[in-house]
XYZ file of C-alpha atoms in Angstrom:
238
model
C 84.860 -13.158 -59.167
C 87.378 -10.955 -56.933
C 86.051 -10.364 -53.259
C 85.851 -7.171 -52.779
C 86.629 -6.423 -48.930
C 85.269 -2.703 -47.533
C 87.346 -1.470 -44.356
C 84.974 -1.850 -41.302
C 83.042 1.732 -40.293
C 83.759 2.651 -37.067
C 82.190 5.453 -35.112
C 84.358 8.221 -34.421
C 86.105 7.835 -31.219
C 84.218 10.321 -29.074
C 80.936 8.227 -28.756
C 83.505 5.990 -27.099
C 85.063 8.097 -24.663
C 81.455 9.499 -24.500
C 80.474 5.520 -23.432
C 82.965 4.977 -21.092
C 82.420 8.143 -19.351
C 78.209 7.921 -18.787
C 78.052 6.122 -14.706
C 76.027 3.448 -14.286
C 75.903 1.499 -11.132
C 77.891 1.634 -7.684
C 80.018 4.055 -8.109
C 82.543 5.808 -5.417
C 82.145 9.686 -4.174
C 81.880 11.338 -7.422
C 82.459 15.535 -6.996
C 80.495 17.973 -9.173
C 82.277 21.386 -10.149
C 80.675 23.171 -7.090
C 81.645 20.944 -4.318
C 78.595 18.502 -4.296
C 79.157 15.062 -3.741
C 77.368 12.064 -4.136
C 77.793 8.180 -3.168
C 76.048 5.904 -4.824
C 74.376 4.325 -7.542
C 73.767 5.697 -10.984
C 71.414 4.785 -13.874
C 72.435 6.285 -17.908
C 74.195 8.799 -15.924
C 71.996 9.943 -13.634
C 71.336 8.475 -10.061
C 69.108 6.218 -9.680
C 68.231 3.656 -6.572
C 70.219 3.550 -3.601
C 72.794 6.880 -3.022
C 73.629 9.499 -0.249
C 74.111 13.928 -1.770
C 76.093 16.107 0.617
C 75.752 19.706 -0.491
C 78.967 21.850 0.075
C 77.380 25.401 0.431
C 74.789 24.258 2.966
C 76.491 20.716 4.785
C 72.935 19.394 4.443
C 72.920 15.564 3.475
C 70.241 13.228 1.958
C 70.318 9.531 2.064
C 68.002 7.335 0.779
C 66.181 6.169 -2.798
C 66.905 8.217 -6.331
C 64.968 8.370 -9.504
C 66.046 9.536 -12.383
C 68.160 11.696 -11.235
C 65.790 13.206 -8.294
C 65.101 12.348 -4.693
C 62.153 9.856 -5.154
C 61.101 6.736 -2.869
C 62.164 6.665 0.612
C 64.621 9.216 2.210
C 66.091 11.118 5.010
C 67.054 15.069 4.735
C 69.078 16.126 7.433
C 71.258 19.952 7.762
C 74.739 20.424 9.979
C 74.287 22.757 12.904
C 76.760 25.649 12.662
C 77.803 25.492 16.449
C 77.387 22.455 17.746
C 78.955 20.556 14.389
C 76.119 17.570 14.790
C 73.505 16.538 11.921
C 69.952 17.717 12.930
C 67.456 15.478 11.231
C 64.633 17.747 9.050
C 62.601 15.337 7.362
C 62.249 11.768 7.025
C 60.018 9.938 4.848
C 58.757 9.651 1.270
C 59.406 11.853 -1.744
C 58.022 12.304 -5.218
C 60.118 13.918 -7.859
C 62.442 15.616 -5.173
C 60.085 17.098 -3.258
C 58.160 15.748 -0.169
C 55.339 13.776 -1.159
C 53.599 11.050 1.393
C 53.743 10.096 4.435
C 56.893 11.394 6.278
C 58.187 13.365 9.496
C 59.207 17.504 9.520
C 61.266 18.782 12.698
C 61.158 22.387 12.310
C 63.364 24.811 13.836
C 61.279 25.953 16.781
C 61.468 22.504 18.159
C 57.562 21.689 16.418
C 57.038 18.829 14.279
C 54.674 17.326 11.586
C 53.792 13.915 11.369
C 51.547 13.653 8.372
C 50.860 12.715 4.615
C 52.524 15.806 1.814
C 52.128 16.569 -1.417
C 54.421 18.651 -3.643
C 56.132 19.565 -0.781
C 53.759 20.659 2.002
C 51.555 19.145 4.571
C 48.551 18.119 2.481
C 46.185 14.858 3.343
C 45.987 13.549 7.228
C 48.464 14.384 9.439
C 49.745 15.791 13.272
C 50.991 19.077 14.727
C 52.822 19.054 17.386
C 52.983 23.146 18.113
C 56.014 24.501 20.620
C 53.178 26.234 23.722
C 52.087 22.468 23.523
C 48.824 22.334 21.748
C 48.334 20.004 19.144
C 46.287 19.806 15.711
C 45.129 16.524 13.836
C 42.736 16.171 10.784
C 43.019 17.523 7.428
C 45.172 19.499 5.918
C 45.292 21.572 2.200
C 48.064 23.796 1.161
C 50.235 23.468 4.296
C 47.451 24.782 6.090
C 44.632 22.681 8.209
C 41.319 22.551 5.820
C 38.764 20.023 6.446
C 37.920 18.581 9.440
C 40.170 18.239 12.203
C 40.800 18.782 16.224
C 42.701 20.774 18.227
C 43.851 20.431 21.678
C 44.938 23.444 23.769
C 47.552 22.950 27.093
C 44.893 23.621 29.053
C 42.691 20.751 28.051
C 40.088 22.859 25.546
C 39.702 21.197 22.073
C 37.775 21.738 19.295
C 35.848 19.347 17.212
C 35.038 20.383 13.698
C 35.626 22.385 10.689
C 38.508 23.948 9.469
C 39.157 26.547 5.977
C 42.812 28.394 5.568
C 44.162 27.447 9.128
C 41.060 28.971 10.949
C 38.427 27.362 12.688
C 35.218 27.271 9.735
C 31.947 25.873 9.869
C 30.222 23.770 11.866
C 32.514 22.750 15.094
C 32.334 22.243 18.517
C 34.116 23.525 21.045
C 34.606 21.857 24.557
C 35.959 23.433 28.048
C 36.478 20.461 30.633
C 37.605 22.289 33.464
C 34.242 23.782 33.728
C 31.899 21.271 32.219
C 30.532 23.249 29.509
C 30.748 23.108 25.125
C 29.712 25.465 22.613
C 28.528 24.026 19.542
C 28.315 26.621 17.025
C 29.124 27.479 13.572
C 32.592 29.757 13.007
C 33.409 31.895 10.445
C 37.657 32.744 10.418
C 37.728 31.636 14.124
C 34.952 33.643 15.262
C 31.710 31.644 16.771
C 28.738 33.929 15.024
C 25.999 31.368 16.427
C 25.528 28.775 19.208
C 24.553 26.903 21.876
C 26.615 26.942 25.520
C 25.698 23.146 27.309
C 27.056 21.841 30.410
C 28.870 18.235 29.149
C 30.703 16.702 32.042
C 29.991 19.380 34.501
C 29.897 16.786 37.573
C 33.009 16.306 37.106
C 34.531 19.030 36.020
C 37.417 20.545 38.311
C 36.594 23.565 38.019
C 32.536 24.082 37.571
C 30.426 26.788 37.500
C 28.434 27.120 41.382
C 25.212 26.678 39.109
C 24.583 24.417 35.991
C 23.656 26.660 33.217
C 19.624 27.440 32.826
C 17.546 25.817 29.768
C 17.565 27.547 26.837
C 14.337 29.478 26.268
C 14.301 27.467 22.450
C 12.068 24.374 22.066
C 14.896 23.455 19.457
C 17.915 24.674 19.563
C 19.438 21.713 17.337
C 16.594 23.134 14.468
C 18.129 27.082 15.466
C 21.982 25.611 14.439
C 20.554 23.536 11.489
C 19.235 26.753 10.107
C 22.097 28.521 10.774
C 24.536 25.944 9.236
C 21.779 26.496 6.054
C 22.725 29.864 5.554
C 26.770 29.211 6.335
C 26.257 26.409 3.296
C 24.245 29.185 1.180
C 26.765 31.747 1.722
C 29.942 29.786 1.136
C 27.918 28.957 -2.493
């Protein structure tokens, strides 16, 4: 019997060119239409691992770790400043499908700065502000804004102890004045103390203490007064 030979099938030749031209692994600067360029290494066409992004409109850079195509893993985000021609680091830390997400440090224009866990992009979890007039917040944080418990300190040596809702102090807190000796412990509603108890705490020595310490409160229990009160906060944040 004849053998009957059937010319080999080929694909057409643009899955070829189509398979020679998909990146994958180290690869020199490569320049997108708009200017962008990236250094680094590339996964089915898209970067992946290890690579550095300069954006041409804006000068900012990022170096670090790539998934998929998106910042993701370990990175630092930094911007060029217009007059002095230097890179001016922004962020540096983790990040979850290109946006911030973990722990990682902001500098933000004003000369503050965040050191703190994120999520989707802003400061959610535990984390530090360090504020420009010097005061600084650390506790909890929601929404880029401090909710929870936390404390801040004030230049002048105040602090507060306690809750926080929306960036304002919220709920049970304390609030201490060293320079004279004396806290407040009261419950706050959007940064506004509706009802507490003034104490002398330190007042011996405080720099700055009041000639006389401050009389007894006419309550047999003033803890039971603030436990009642923090009752009704509870009942009216229900």
């Amino acid at each position: 019997m004849p053998v009957i030979k059937y010319p080999r099938i080929r694909d057409p030749l643009f899955y070829e060119w189509d398979r020679k031209a998909q990146k994958c692994g180290l690869r020199h600067t490569v320049y997108a239409v708009n200017g962008d360029q990236y250094t680094g290494e590339w996964l089915n066409n898209l970067k992946q691992s290890k690579g550095t992004q300069i954006w041409k409109s804006t000068g900012a850079i990022y170096s670090g770790d790539w998934k998929f195509g998106k910042r993701d893993g370990y990175g630092s985000y930094s911007i060029l400043d217009p007059v002095t021609k230097e890179y001016k680091k922004v962020y540096t830390g983790w990040w979850e499908n290109d946006r911030r997400g973990g722990r990682g440090q902001f500098f933000y224009p004003n000369g503050e700065h965040y050191d703190g866990e994120w999520s989707n992009g802003v400061r959610s979890g535990w984390g530090k502000m360090h504020y420009k007039d010097g005061s600084t917040y650390e506790g909890q944080w929601l929404s880029d804004q401090p909710n929870g418990m936390g404390v801040l300190r004030l230049p002048n040596g105040n602090r507060y102890e306690g809750a926080w809702k929306d960036g304002k102090k919220h709920g049970p807190g304390k609030y201490f004045y060293p320079g004279k000796g004396q806290m407040l412990e009261s419950i706050w509603v959007a940064d506004i103390a509706k009802c507490g108890v003034l104490v002398d705490f330190g007042r011996d020595n405080a720099p700055a203490s009041t000639k006389s310490p401050l009389p007894e409160i006419g309550l047999h229990d003033p803890a039971g007064v603030l436990a009642e009160a923090q009752a009704r906060f509870d009942d009216s944040q229900n």
